[in-house]
Short mmCIF file of C-alpha atoms in Angstrom, two decimals:
data_model
loop_
_atom_site.label_atom_id
_atom_site.label_comp_id
_atom_site.label_asym_id
_atom_site.label_seq_id
_atom_site.Cartn_x
_atom_site.Cartn_y
_atom_site.Cartn_z
CA MET A 1 -72.77 -55.61 7.55
CA THR A 2 -73.27 -56.24 11.23
CA PRO A 3 -76.97 -56.88 12.03
CA ARG A 4 -78.63 -53.89 13.86
CA LEU A 5 -79.46 -56.16 16.77
CA PHE A 6 -75.77 -56.47 17.51
CA LYS A 7 -74.69 -52.94 17.19
CA PRO A 8 -72.93 -51.47 20.20
CA LEU A 9 -75.40 -49.82 22.66
CA LEU A 10 -72.64 -47.61 24.36
CA SER A 11 -71.53 -44.66 22.38
CA GLY A 12 -67.86 -44.61 21.71
CA ALA A 13 -67.24 -48.36 22.87
CA GLN A 14 -64.45 -50.14 20.98
CA LEU A 15 -63.28 -53.72 21.05
CA SER A 16 -60.46 -52.87 23.17
CA ASP A 17 -62.72 -51.30 25.84
CA ARG A 18 -64.87 -54.47 25.77
CA LEU A 19 -61.79 -56.62 26.36
CA VAL A 20 -60.55 -54.50 29.20
CA ALA A 21 -64.08 -54.51 30.77
CA CYS A 22 -64.09 -58.37 30.37
CA LEU A 23 -60.60 -58.95 31.81
CA GLY A 24 -61.26 -56.41 34.48
CA ALA A 25 -64.50 -57.75 35.60
CA ALA A 26 -62.95 -61.29 35.69
CA LEU A 27 -60.02 -60.29 37.78
CA GLY A 28 -62.10 -57.89 39.94
CA ILE A 29 -64.57 -60.48 41.11
CA ALA A 30 -61.90 -63.26 41.65
CA ALA A 31 -59.66 -60.83 43.70
CA THR A 32 -62.75 -59.68 45.62
CA LEU A 33 -63.56 -63.20 46.52
CA LEU A 34 -59.84 -63.88 47.66
CA VAL A 35 -59.72 -60.94 49.75
CA ALA A 36 -63.13 -61.85 51.47
CA ALA A 37 -61.70 -65.32 52.00
CA LEU A 38 -58.52 -64.07 53.50
CA LEU A 39 -60.03 -61.83 56.11
CA PRO A 40 -61.23 -63.43 59.34
CA LEU A 41 -64.23 -61.26 59.45
CA ALA A 42 -66.92 -63.07 57.61
CA ARG A 43 -69.33 -65.49 59.28
CA ALA A 44 -68.80 -69.16 58.10
CA ASP A 45 -72.48 -69.47 57.13
CA LEU A 46 -72.64 -66.21 54.99
CA PRO A 47 -71.39 -66.10 51.47
CA LEU A 48 -67.90 -64.69 50.83
CA ILE A 49 -69.49 -62.55 47.87
CA VAL A 50 -72.89 -61.49 47.15
CA ALA A 51 -74.49 -61.52 43.69
CA PRO A 52 -75.15 -57.80 43.48
CA VAL A 53 -71.39 -57.31 43.35
CA GLY A 54 -71.34 -59.02 39.80
CA ALA A 55 -73.58 -56.31 38.57
CA SER A 56 -71.53 -53.67 40.29
CA ALA A 57 -68.38 -55.05 38.33
CA VAL A 58 -70.22 -54.65 35.01
CA LEU A 59 -70.72 -51.03 35.73
CA VAL A 60 -67.25 -50.47 37.15
CA PHE A 61 -65.47 -52.06 34.32
CA SER A 62 -67.95 -51.49 31.38
CA VAL A 63 -68.97 -47.99 31.93
CA PRO A 64 -66.45 -46.45 34.37
CA ALA A 65 -67.58 -42.83 33.30
CA SER A 66 -71.12 -43.45 34.44
CA PRO A 67 -72.34 -41.60 37.45
CA LEU A 68 -73.77 -45.00 38.61
CA ALA A 69 -70.32 -46.61 38.57
CA GLN A 70 -68.33 -44.10 40.77
CA PRO A 71 -66.96 -45.26 44.09
CA TRP A 72 -69.50 -43.49 46.38
CA PRO A 73 -72.52 -44.95 44.43
CA VAL A 74 -70.87 -48.54 44.44
CA ILE A 75 -69.89 -48.53 48.06
CA GLY A 76 -72.67 -46.38 49.42
CA GLY A 77 -75.36 -47.65 47.25
CA ASN A 78 -74.77 -51.37 48.12
CA LEU A 79 -74.30 -50.54 51.85
CA VAL A 80 -77.35 -48.39 52.55
CA SER A 81 -79.54 -50.55 50.51
CA ALA A 82 -78.55 -53.57 52.36
CA LEU A 83 -79.24 -51.71 55.59
CA VAL A 84 -82.66 -50.81 54.28
CA GLY A 85 -83.42 -54.31 53.40
CA VAL A 86 -82.40 -55.57 56.75
CA ALA A 87 -84.61 -52.97 58.42
CA VAL A 88 -87.67 -53.66 56.20
CA TYR A 89 -87.45 -57.44 56.73
CA ARG A 90 -87.57 -56.87 60.41
CA LEU A 91 -90.44 -54.47 60.24
CA VAL A 92 -92.58 -55.52 57.44
CA PRO A 93 -94.53 -58.93 57.58
CA GLY A 94 -94.84 -61.02 54.41
CA ALA A 95 -92.03 -61.58 52.04
CA ALA A 96 -93.78 -60.10 48.99
CA ALA A 97 -94.46 -56.86 50.76
CA ALA A 98 -91.19 -56.65 52.33
CA ALA A 99 -89.13 -57.33 49.07
CA GLY A 100 -91.23 -54.67 47.28
CA ILE A 101 -90.89 -52.10 50.01
CA ALA A 102 -87.18 -52.87 50.33
CA VAL A 103 -86.18 -52.20 46.83
CA GLY A 104 -88.47 -49.08 46.44
CA LEU A 105 -87.28 -47.57 49.68
CA ALA A 106 -83.63 -48.28 48.72
CA ILE A 107 -83.98 -46.41 45.53
CA LEU A 108 -85.22 -43.42 47.54
CA VAL A 109 -82.57 -43.55 50.05
CA MET A 110 -79.71 -44.00 47.39
CA SER A 111 -81.25 -41.00 45.56
CA LEU A 112 -81.19 -38.75 48.66
CA LEU A 113 -77.74 -39.69 49.46
CA ARG A 114 -76.48 -39.21 45.80
CA CYS A 115 -75.29 -42.80 45.64
CA LEU A 116 -77.76 -44.25 43.25
CA HIS A 117 -76.54 -47.84 42.09
CA PRO A 118 -78.86 -50.29 40.33
CA PRO A 119 -77.28 -53.36 42.07
CA GLY A 120 -78.20 -51.69 45.30
CA GLY A 121 -81.78 -52.77 44.63
CA ALA A 122 -80.49 -56.44 44.44
CA ALA A 123 -78.58 -55.95 47.72
CA ALA A 124 -81.81 -54.74 49.49
CA LEU A 125 -83.63 -57.68 47.95
CA THR A 126 -81.05 -60.11 49.11
CA ALA A 127 -81.34 -58.92 52.63
CA VAL A 128 -85.04 -59.86 52.43
CA ILE A 129 -85.00 -63.12 50.62
CA GLY A 130 -81.39 -64.20 51.40
CA GLY A 131 -82.26 -67.08 53.90
CA PRO A 132 -81.69 -67.81 57.52
CA ALA A 133 -77.94 -67.04 57.56
CA VAL A 134 -78.46 -63.53 56.04
CA HIS A 135 -81.31 -62.89 58.45
CA ALA A 136 -79.40 -64.04 61.40
CA ALA A 137 -76.57 -61.70 60.63
CA GLY A 138 -78.90 -58.78 60.74
CA PHE A 139 -77.33 -55.31 60.15
CA GLY A 140 -73.91 -57.00 60.10
CA PHE A 141 -74.79 -58.49 56.59
CA ALA A 142 -74.65 -54.94 55.24
CA LEU A 143 -70.95 -54.67 56.45
CA VAL A 144 -69.70 -58.19 55.62
CA PRO A 145 -69.97 -59.11 52.99
CA VAL A 146 -71.77 -56.35 51.18
CA ALA A 147 -69.60 -53.40 52.13
CA LEU A 148 -66.41 -55.44 52.30
CA ASN A 149 -67.05 -56.82 48.73
CA SER A 150 -67.94 -53.43 47.45
CA ILE A 151 -64.86 -51.66 48.82
CA ALA A 152 -62.65 -54.45 47.46
CA LEU A 153 -64.34 -54.13 43.97
CA VAL A 154 -63.80 -50.42 43.93
CA ALA A 155 -60.09 -50.53 45.03
CA LEU A 156 -59.34 -53.24 42.31
CA GLY A 157 -61.29 -51.04 39.79
CA LEU A 158 -59.07 -48.12 40.69
CA LEU A 159 -55.83 -50.30 40.20
CA ILE A 160 -57.07 -51.85 36.88
CA HIS A 161 -58.36 -48.65 35.36
CA ARG A 162 -55.05 -46.85 36.22
CA LEU A 163 -52.93 -49.54 34.71
CA THR A 164 -55.08 -49.57 31.46
CA GLY A 165 -55.06 -45.60 31.28
CA ARG A 166 -58.72 -45.01 32.15
CA SER A 167 -60.11 -42.23 34.28
CA TYR A 168 -61.58 -43.75 37.31
CA PRO A 169 -63.06 -41.98 39.43
CA HIS A 170 -64.34 -40.36 36.30
CA ARG A 171 -63.15 -36.72 35.69
CA PRO A 172 -64.95 -34.82 32.80
CA ALA A 173 -62.73 -33.44 30.14
CA ALA A 174 -62.50 -29.78 29.91
CA PRO A 175 -64.90 -28.43 27.40
CA VAL A 176 -63.69 -26.48 24.39
CA GLU A 177 -64.94 -22.91 23.98
CA ALA A 178 -68.09 -22.98 22.26
CA GLY A 179 -71.52 -21.32 22.22
CA LEU A 180 -73.29 -23.53 24.71
CA HIS A 181 -73.47 -22.84 28.38
CA ALA A 182 -74.25 -25.11 31.42
CA ALA A 183 -77.55 -23.29 31.71
CA ASP A 184 -78.46 -24.41 28.18
CA ILE A 185 -77.86 -27.99 29.00
CA ASP A 186 -79.90 -27.72 32.22
CA ALA A 187 -82.81 -26.24 30.27
CA ALA A 188 -82.64 -28.81 27.54
CA LEU A 189 -82.72 -31.59 30.07
CA ALA A 190 -85.60 -29.96 31.91
CA GLU A 191 -87.66 -29.88 28.55
CA LEU A 192 -86.96 -33.51 27.76
CA HIS A 193 -88.30 -34.80 31.20
CA GLU A 194 -85.89 -37.80 30.81
CA THR A 195 -83.18 -39.11 32.99
CA PHE A 196 -79.88 -39.97 31.12
CA ASP A 197 -76.95 -42.10 32.46
CA ILE A 198 -74.42 -39.28 31.99
CA ALA A 199 -73.17 -36.50 34.15
CA PRO A 200 -74.17 -33.00 33.18
CA GLU A 201 -70.49 -32.06 33.04
CA ASP A 202 -69.74 -35.01 30.49
CA LEU A 203 -72.74 -33.99 28.49
CA ASP A 204 -71.47 -30.38 28.38
CA ALA A 205 -67.90 -31.43 27.24
CA LEU A 206 -69.39 -33.70 24.68
CA LEU A 207 -71.87 -31.11 23.10
CA THR A 208 -69.33 -28.31 23.18
CA ARG A 209 -66.70 -30.45 21.37
CA ALA A 210 -69.23 -31.49 18.85
CA GLU A 211 -70.30 -27.95 18.24
CA TRP A 212 -66.53 -27.03 17.86
CA HIS A 213 -66.10 -29.93 15.25
CA ALA A 214 -69.24 -28.63 13.44
CA ARG A 215 -67.65 -25.24 13.24
CA GLN A 216 -64.52 -26.53 11.93
CA ARG A 217 -66.39 -28.37 9.31
CA ARG A 218 -68.50 -25.50 8.15
CA ALA A 219 -65.26 -23.31 7.98
CA ALA A 220 -63.16 -25.78 6.01
CA PRO A 221 -62.94 -25.63 2.07
CA PRO A 222 -65.51 -27.81 0.28
CA SER A 223 -62.91 -30.32 -0.81
CA THR A 224 -61.64 -30.76 2.83
CA ALA A 225 -65.13 -30.95 4.21
CA ARG A 226 -66.07 -33.68 1.54
CA ALA A 227 -62.91 -35.57 2.51
CA ARG A 228 -63.90 -35.59 6.13
CA ARG A 229 -67.22 -36.87 5.41
CA GLY A 230 -65.85 -39.60 3.09
CA THR A 231 -67.90 -38.42 0.08
CA PRO A 232 -66.33 -38.39 -3.48
CA GLY A 233 -65.78 -34.93 -5.05
CA ALA A 234 -67.94 -33.60 -7.90
#
């Protein structure tokens, strides 16, 4: 039996999904670096690719259905966070204060612009602590390499997911007819006071399909229901 520690954290994840994510991220990062190297836009003293893009690749290729991994959050989240980081570095004295304010403010701005993307926090932090070359680039750092890397990664994500039959940008499956309504989902989320990494439309589709299967199970003859559960008959 697989130790509980190593059980999948992602619901529905299969070995094939993990292999696609591994290969996709490898190709995506390598190609993003090549694209940046071929374009005569980057300053010679700036990195061709920034570390937050590695975290973006994890989201784009491992959880392409996540709201945090969609094209606008990847591009917009990294871009606006880098802009925030540059602005804070210029306005706030002291590295510790500037780093904290940059990440916190980046979260706020990304949330307001509907482009929340965890690697954006790293982009804001890089703009503060990235060193003389990043500081000298100023707001241009947000465009090259941050925005350039993000756009290239999303473009490659679109291509690779299309080739492997995945939906990206993610489109929720149509929910089957069941007793749940969107208002019921909203009310349940409000009562839980938690934030989940799943779009309300996907949650609606998942729950309504689960309810439909539950109805089918209850309506099935006892022998069929036992067979579906994998339990032996009496």
